Tab-separated table of N, CA and C in Angstrom:
chain	number	residue	atom	x	y	z
K	1	MET	N	0.781	-1.412	-0.165
K	1	MET	CA	0.119	-0.079	-0.047
K	1	MET	C	0.788	1.436	0.079
K	2	CYS	N	0.407	2.316	-0.916
K	2	CYS	CA	1.262	3.361	-1.051
K	2	CYS	C	0.055	4.416	-0.731
K	3	CYS	N	0.544	5.662	0.022
K	3	CYS	CA	0.003	6.863	0.353
K	3	CYS	C	0.351	8.041	-0.613
K	4	LEU	N	-0.114	8.562	-1.638
K	4	LEU	CA	0.314	9.314	-2.485
K	4	LEU	C	-0.610	10.676	-2.619
K	5	VAL	N	-0.262	11.828	-1.776
K	5	VAL	CA	-1.098	12.875	-1.980
K	5	VAL	C	-2.487	12.536	-1.215
K	6	GLY	N	-2.537	11.923	-0.231
K	6	GLY	CA	-3.888	11.761	0.709
K	6	GLY	C	-4.581	10.806	-0.397
K	7	VAL	N	-4.066	9.908	-1.226
K	7	VAL	CA	-5.078	8.909	-1.768
K	7	VAL	C	-4.382	7.665	-1.543
K	8	THR	N	-4.866	7.085	-1.288
K	8	THR	CA	-4.748	5.394	-0.705
K	8	THR	C	-4.751	4.645	-2.098
K	9	ILE	N	-3.633	4.097	-2.627
K	9	ILE	CA	-3.661	3.334	-3.757
K	9	ILE	C	-3.289	1.950	-3.549
K	10	TYR	N	-3.894	0.895	-3.829
K	10	TYR	CA	-3.115	-0.340	-3.445
K	10	TYR	C	-2.785	-0.782	-5.087
K	11	LEU	N	-1.685	-1.037	-5.226
K	11	LEU	CA	-1.241	-1.586	-6.473
K	11	LEU	C	-0.687	-2.938	-6.667
K	12	ARG	N	-1.413	-4.037	-7.148
K	12	ARG	CA	-0.726	-5.486	-7.075
K	12	ARG	C	-1.612	-5.993	-8.409
K	13	PRO	N	-1.062	-6.845	-8.632
K	13	PRO	CA	-1.581	-7.770	-10.147
K	13	PRO	C	-3.114	-7.793	-9.596
K	14	GLY	N	-4.179	-7.611	-10.643
K	14	GLY	CA	-5.494	-7.772	-10.281
K	14	GLY	C	-6.223	-6.968	-9.447
K	15	ARG	N	-5.575	-5.635	-9.962
K	15	ARG	CA	-6.587	-4.454	-9.173
K	15	ARG	C	-8.001	-4.842	-9.319
K	16	SER	N	-8.625	-4.053	-8.159
K	16	SER	CA	-10.060	-3.935	-8.072
K	16	SER	C	-10.530	-2.948	-8.677
K	17	ASP	N	-12.098	-2.801	-9.086
K	17	ASP	CA	-12.187	-1.509	-9.606
K	17	ASP	C	-12.174	-0.192	-8.407
K	18	VAL	N	-12.358	-0.381	-7.138
K	18	VAL	CA	-12.014	0.600	-6.262
K	18	VAL	C	-10.530	1.016	-6.469
K	19	GLN	N	-9.714	0.275	-6.814
K	19	GLN	CA	-8.366	0.545	-6.848
K	19	GLN	C	-7.812	0.990	-7.772
K	20	TRP	N	-8.389	0.747	-8.953
K	20	TRP	CA	-8.583	1.824	-10.283
K	20	TRP	C	-9.024	3.124	-10.255
K	21	ASP	N	-10.121	3.142	-9.349
K	21	ASP	CA	-10.698	4.260	-9.330
K	21	ASP	C	-9.849	5.425	-8.619
K	22	GLN	N	-9.334	4.665	-7.211
K	22	GLN	CA	-8.407	5.523	-6.892
K	22	GLN	C	-7.251	6.087	-7.728
K	23	LEU	N	-6.861	5.235	-8.744
K	23	LEU	CA	-5.833	5.848	-9.517
K	23	LEU	C	-6.298	6.937	-10.311
K	24	GLU	N	-7.665	6.930	-10.682
K	24	GLU	CA	-8.181	7.805	-11.613
K	24	GLU	C	-8.339	9.193	-10.506
K	25	GLU	N	-8.700	9.033	-9.283
K	25	GLU	CA	-8.774	10.049	-8.382
K	25	GLU	C	-7.396	10.717	-8.394
K	26	ALA	N	-6.173	10.041	-8.112
K	26	ALA	CA	-4.820	10.715	-8.176
K	26	ALA	C	-4.753	11.350	-9.346
K	27	TRP	N	-4.967	10.539	-10.762
K	27	TRP	CA	-4.997	11.342	-11.943
K	27	TRP	C	-5.372	12.820	-12.013
K	28	ARG	N	-6.611	12.907	-11.319
K	28	ARG	CA	-7.800	14.122	-11.613
K	28	ARG	C	-6.906	15.029	-10.508
K	29	ILE	N	-6.014	14.637	-9.607
K	29	ILE	CA	-5.420	15.228	-8.598
K	29	ILE	C	-4.130	16.155	-8.999
K	30	PHE	N	-3.512	15.344	-9.945
K	30	PHE	CA	-2.333	15.661	-10.470
K	30	PHE	C	-2.334	16.370	-11.863
K	31	ASP	N	-3.497	16.024	-12.631
K	31	ASP	CA	-3.714	17.153	-13.682
K	31	ASP	C	-4.553	18.099	-13.347
K	32	THR	N	-3.813	19.075	-12.808
K	32	THR	CA	-4.383	20.405	-11.947
K	32	THR	C	-5.083	21.126	-13.048
K	33	ASP	N	-4.944	21.445	-14.205
K	33	ASP	CA	-5.606	22.030	-15.352
K	33	ASP	C	-6.595	21.160	-16.223
K	34	ALA	N	-6.449	19.834	-15.963
K	34	ALA	CA	-7.467	19.010	-16.497
K	34	ALA	C	-7.380	18.910	-17.981
K	35	ASP	N	-5.995	19.263	-18.561
K	35	ASP	CA	-5.739	19.117	-20.203
K	35	ASP	C	-5.285	17.658	-20.482
K	36	GLY	N	-5.325	16.805	-19.511
K	36	GLY	CA	-4.966	15.448	-20.201
K	36	GLY	C	-3.416	15.096	-20.086
K	37	LEU	N	-2.526	16.263	-19.621
K	37	LEU	CA	-1.393	15.884	-19.164
K	37	LEU	C	-0.987	16.409	-17.942
K	38	ILE	N	0.023	15.554	-17.186
K	38	ILE	CA	0.662	16.115	-16.229
K	38	ILE	C	1.868	16.988	-16.757
K	39	THR	N	2.162	18.257	-16.270
K	39	THR	CA	3.415	19.041	-16.949
K	39	THR	C	4.300	19.510	-15.955
K	40	PRO	N	5.077	20.229	-15.929
K	40	PRO	CA	5.943	20.847	-14.769
K	40	PRO	C	4.993	21.545	-14.167
K	41	LYS	N	4.495	22.389	-14.879
K	41	LYS	CA	3.626	23.258	-14.356
K	41	LYS	C	2.217	22.837	-13.281
K	42	ASP	N	1.850	21.645	-13.575
K	42	ASP	CA	0.914	20.519	-12.751
K	42	ASP	C	1.687	20.177	-11.524
K	43	LEU	N	2.717	19.875	-11.818
K	43	LEU	CA	3.618	19.163	-10.703
K	43	LEU	C	3.614	20.254	-9.857
K	44	ARG	N	4.324	21.311	-10.283
K	44	ARG	CA	4.732	22.324	-9.141
K	44	ARG	C	3.658	23.015	-8.375
K	45	LEU	N	2.504	23.243	-9.001
K	45	LEU	CA	1.175	23.607	-8.221
K	45	LEU	C	0.792	22.876	-7.181
K	46	LEU	N	0.851	21.568	-7.725
K	46	LEU	CA	0.620	20.190	-6.704
K	46	LEU	C	1.599	20.526	-5.441
K	47	LEU	N	2.924	20.159	-5.834
K	47	LEU	CA	3.857	20.604	-4.824
K	47	LEU	C	3.543	21.527	-3.894
K	48	LEU	N	3.555	22.795	-4.569
K	48	LEU	CA	3.441	24.018	-3.555
K	48	LEU	C	2.348	23.959	-2.409
K	49	THR	N	1.441	23.296	-2.754
K	49	THR	CA	0.192	22.979	-1.905
K	49	THR	C	0.514	22.232	-1.147
K	50	TYR	N	1.615	21.388	-0.746
K	50	TYR	CA	2.186	20.769	0.181
K	50	TYR	C	3.622	21.513	0.797
K	51	GLY	N	4.086	22.382	0.525
K	51	GLY	CA	4.928	23.390	0.890
K	51	GLY	C	6.261	22.755	0.352
K	52	PHE	N	6.466	22.669	-0.889
K	52	PHE	CA	7.631	22.046	-1.469
K	52	PHE	C	7.524	22.943	-2.605
K	53	ASP	N	8.761	23.640	-2.729
K	53	ASP	CA	8.903	24.853	-3.862
K	53	ASP	C	10.078	24.342	-4.889
K	54	HIS	N	9.759	23.922	-6.133
K	54	HIS	CA	10.706	23.228	-7.049
K	54	HIS	C	10.223	24.163	-8.215
K	55	SER	N	11.302	24.674	-8.988
K	55	SER	CA	11.243	25.508	-10.278
K	55	SER	C	10.512	24.491	-11.095
K	56	GLU	N	9.520	24.982	-12.071
K	56	GLU	CA	9.084	24.319	-13.492
K	56	GLU	C	10.466	23.565	-14.167
K	57	SER	N	11.344	24.306	-14.492
K	57	SER	CA	12.705	23.904	-14.987
K	57	SER	C	13.020	22.431	-14.218
K	58	GLU	N	13.080	22.507	-12.865
K	58	GLU	CA	13.436	21.280	-12.087
K	58	GLU	C	12.654	20.169	-12.391
K	59	LEU	N	11.389	20.736	-12.403
K	59	LEU	CA	10.330	19.414	-12.470
K	59	LEU	C	10.415	18.811	-13.951
K	60	ALA	N	10.556	19.783	-15.154
K	60	ALA	CA	10.694	19.331	-16.260
K	60	ALA	C	11.610	18.154	-16.510
K	61	SER	N	12.819	18.573	-16.020
K	61	SER	CA	14.024	17.830	-15.963
K	61	SER	C	13.768	16.473	-15.371
K	62	TYR	N	12.803	16.397	-14.548
K	62	TYR	CA	12.623	15.166	-13.748
K	62	TYR	C	11.796	14.409	-14.613
K	63	LEU	N	10.596	15.223	-15.161
K	63	LEU	CA	9.935	14.129	-15.934
K	63	LEU	C	10.531	13.574	-17.262
K	64	GLN	N	11.593	14.476	-17.748
K	64	GLN	CA	12.050	14.214	-19.252
K	64	GLN	C	12.959	12.828	-18.758
K	65	ASP	N	13.519	12.838	-17.433
K	65	ASP	CA	14.430	11.797	-17.240
K	65	ASP	C	13.630	10.384	-16.851
K	66	LEU	N	12.393	10.290	-16.604
K	66	LEU	CA	11.359	9.256	-16.376
K	66	LEU	C	11.552	8.378	-17.722
K	67	PRO	N	11.689	6.909	-16.960
K	67	PRO	CA	11.893	5.926	-18.227
K	67	PRO	C	10.782	6.082	-18.983
K	68	ILE	N	9.331	6.368	-18.399
K	68	ILE	CA	8.267	6.080	-19.128
K	68	ILE	C	7.591	7.260	-19.854
K	69	SER	N	8.598	8.378	-19.877
K	69	SER	CA	8.375	9.458	-20.721
K	69	SER	C	9.105	9.555	-21.996
K	70	LEU	N	8.121	8.511	-22.956
K	70	LEU	CA	8.567	7.744	-24.634
K	70	LEU	C	8.691	8.854	-25.014
K	71	GLU	N	8.005	10.054	-25.085
K	71	GLU	CA	8.020	11.211	-26.110
K	71	GLU	C	9.257	12.086	-25.830
K	72	GLN	N	9.625	12.197	-24.342
K	72	GLN	CA	10.630	13.200	-24.169
K	72	GLN	C	10.058	14.641	-24.066
K	73	ASP	N	8.561	14.512	-24.017
K	73	ASP	CA	8.137	16.055	-24.017
K	73	ASP	C	7.687	16.752	-23.028
K	74	GLN	N	8.424	16.168	-21.577
K	74	GLN	CA	8.115	16.870	-20.073
K	74	GLN	C	6.888	16.821	-20.174
K	75	ALA	N	5.847	15.698	-20.091
K	75	ALA	CA	4.808	15.797	-19.715
K	75	ALA	C	4.236	14.207	-19.411
K	76	LEU	N	3.507	13.856	-18.882
K	76	LEU	CA	2.971	12.215	-18.718
K	76	LEU	C	1.387	12.374	-19.240
K	77	ASP	N	1.297	11.369	-20.208
K	77	ASP	CA	-0.072	11.480	-20.357
K	77	ASP	C	-0.887	10.290	-19.432
K	78	LYS	N	-2.206	9.823	-19.414
K	78	LYS	CA	-2.640	8.900	-18.364
K	78	LYS	C	-1.959	7.698	-18.182
K	79	ALA	N	-1.666	7.420	-19.431
K	79	ALA	CA	-1.350	5.667	-19.346
K	79	ALA	C	0.134	5.914	-18.579
K	80	GLN	N	1.128	6.752	-18.903
K	80	GLN	CA	2.317	7.176	-18.413
K	80	GLN	C	1.834	7.392	-17.217
K	81	PHE	N	1.294	8.119	-16.407
K	81	PHE	CA	1.139	8.379	-15.035
K	81	PHE	C	0.711	7.125	-14.269
K	82	MET	N	-0.240	6.087	-14.812
K	82	MET	CA	-0.676	4.853	-14.223
K	82	MET	C	0.435	4.066	-14.434
K	83	LEU	N	1.439	4.106	-15.341
K	83	LEU	CA	2.774	3.072	-15.265
K	83	LEU	C	3.736	3.684	-14.162
K	84	TRP	N	3.719	4.936	-14.078
K	84	TRP	CA	4.730	5.768	-13.108
K	84	TRP	C	4.240	5.375	-11.670
K	85	ILE	N	3.241	5.609	-11.559
K	85	ILE	CA	2.505	5.134	-9.817
K	85	ILE	C	3.115	4.036	-9.784
K	86	ILE	N	2.608	2.895	-10.668
K	86	ILE	CA	2.986	1.502	-10.362
K	86	ILE	C	4.243	1.268	-10.049
K	87	LYS	N	5.207	1.763	-10.786
K	87	LYS	CA	6.513	1.635	-10.747
K	87	LYS	C	7.004	2.139	-9.558
K	88	LEU	N	6.381	3.278	-9.202
K	88	LEU	CA	6.790	3.941	-7.872
K	88	LEU	C	6.619	3.202	-6.636
K	89	HIS	N	5.301	2.408	-7.000
K	89	HIS	CA	4.946	1.517	-5.713
K	89	HIS	C	5.823	0.100	-5.692
K	90	GLU	N	5.940	-0.069	-6.803
K	90	GLU	CA	7.244	-1.286	-6.976
K	90	GLU	C	8.421	-0.926	-5.818
K	91	ARG	N	9.070	0.247	-6.388
K	91	ARG	CA	10.463	0.819	-5.774
K	91	ARG	C	10.241	0.918	-4.491
K	92	LEU	N	9.202	1.413	-3.971
K	92	LEU	CA	8.710	1.909	-2.602
K	92	LEU	C	8.948	0.223	-1.802
K	93	MET	N	8.024	-0.662	-2.302
K	93	MET	CA	7.838	-1.592	-1.699
K	93	MET	C	9.015	-2.601	-1.274
K	94	VAL	N	10.142	-2.599	-2.354
K	94	VAL	CA	11.398	-2.798	-2.218
K	94	VAL	C	12.328	-2.193	-1.288
K	95	GLU	N	11.966	-0.989	-0.954
K	95	GLU	CA	12.985	-0.275	-0.224
K	95	GLU	C	12.553	-0.607	1.258
K	96	ASP	N	11.068	-0.793	1.484
K	96	ASP	CA	10.524	-1.006	2.810
K	96	ASP	C	11.002	-2.430	3.174
């Protein structure tokens, strides 16, 4: 189990409808302008609400370096976001 921006997400094979609903809710939280992409601007706005101040250029670099950002466009679409969350969860489970 991983807690992400106040949304509890269970990520394991055979995810339930509730778990997919939670992933959808996380998507809506991250996609602050509802344009279908998570951009550096979206991430910055979300992080600022939690007291973290990073520049858009820092976040653009972060998004560019994600192995799931195939287009290297410094943005995540919904499928890339879902994959990112699943990969993040897997990494956190190994670290625990």
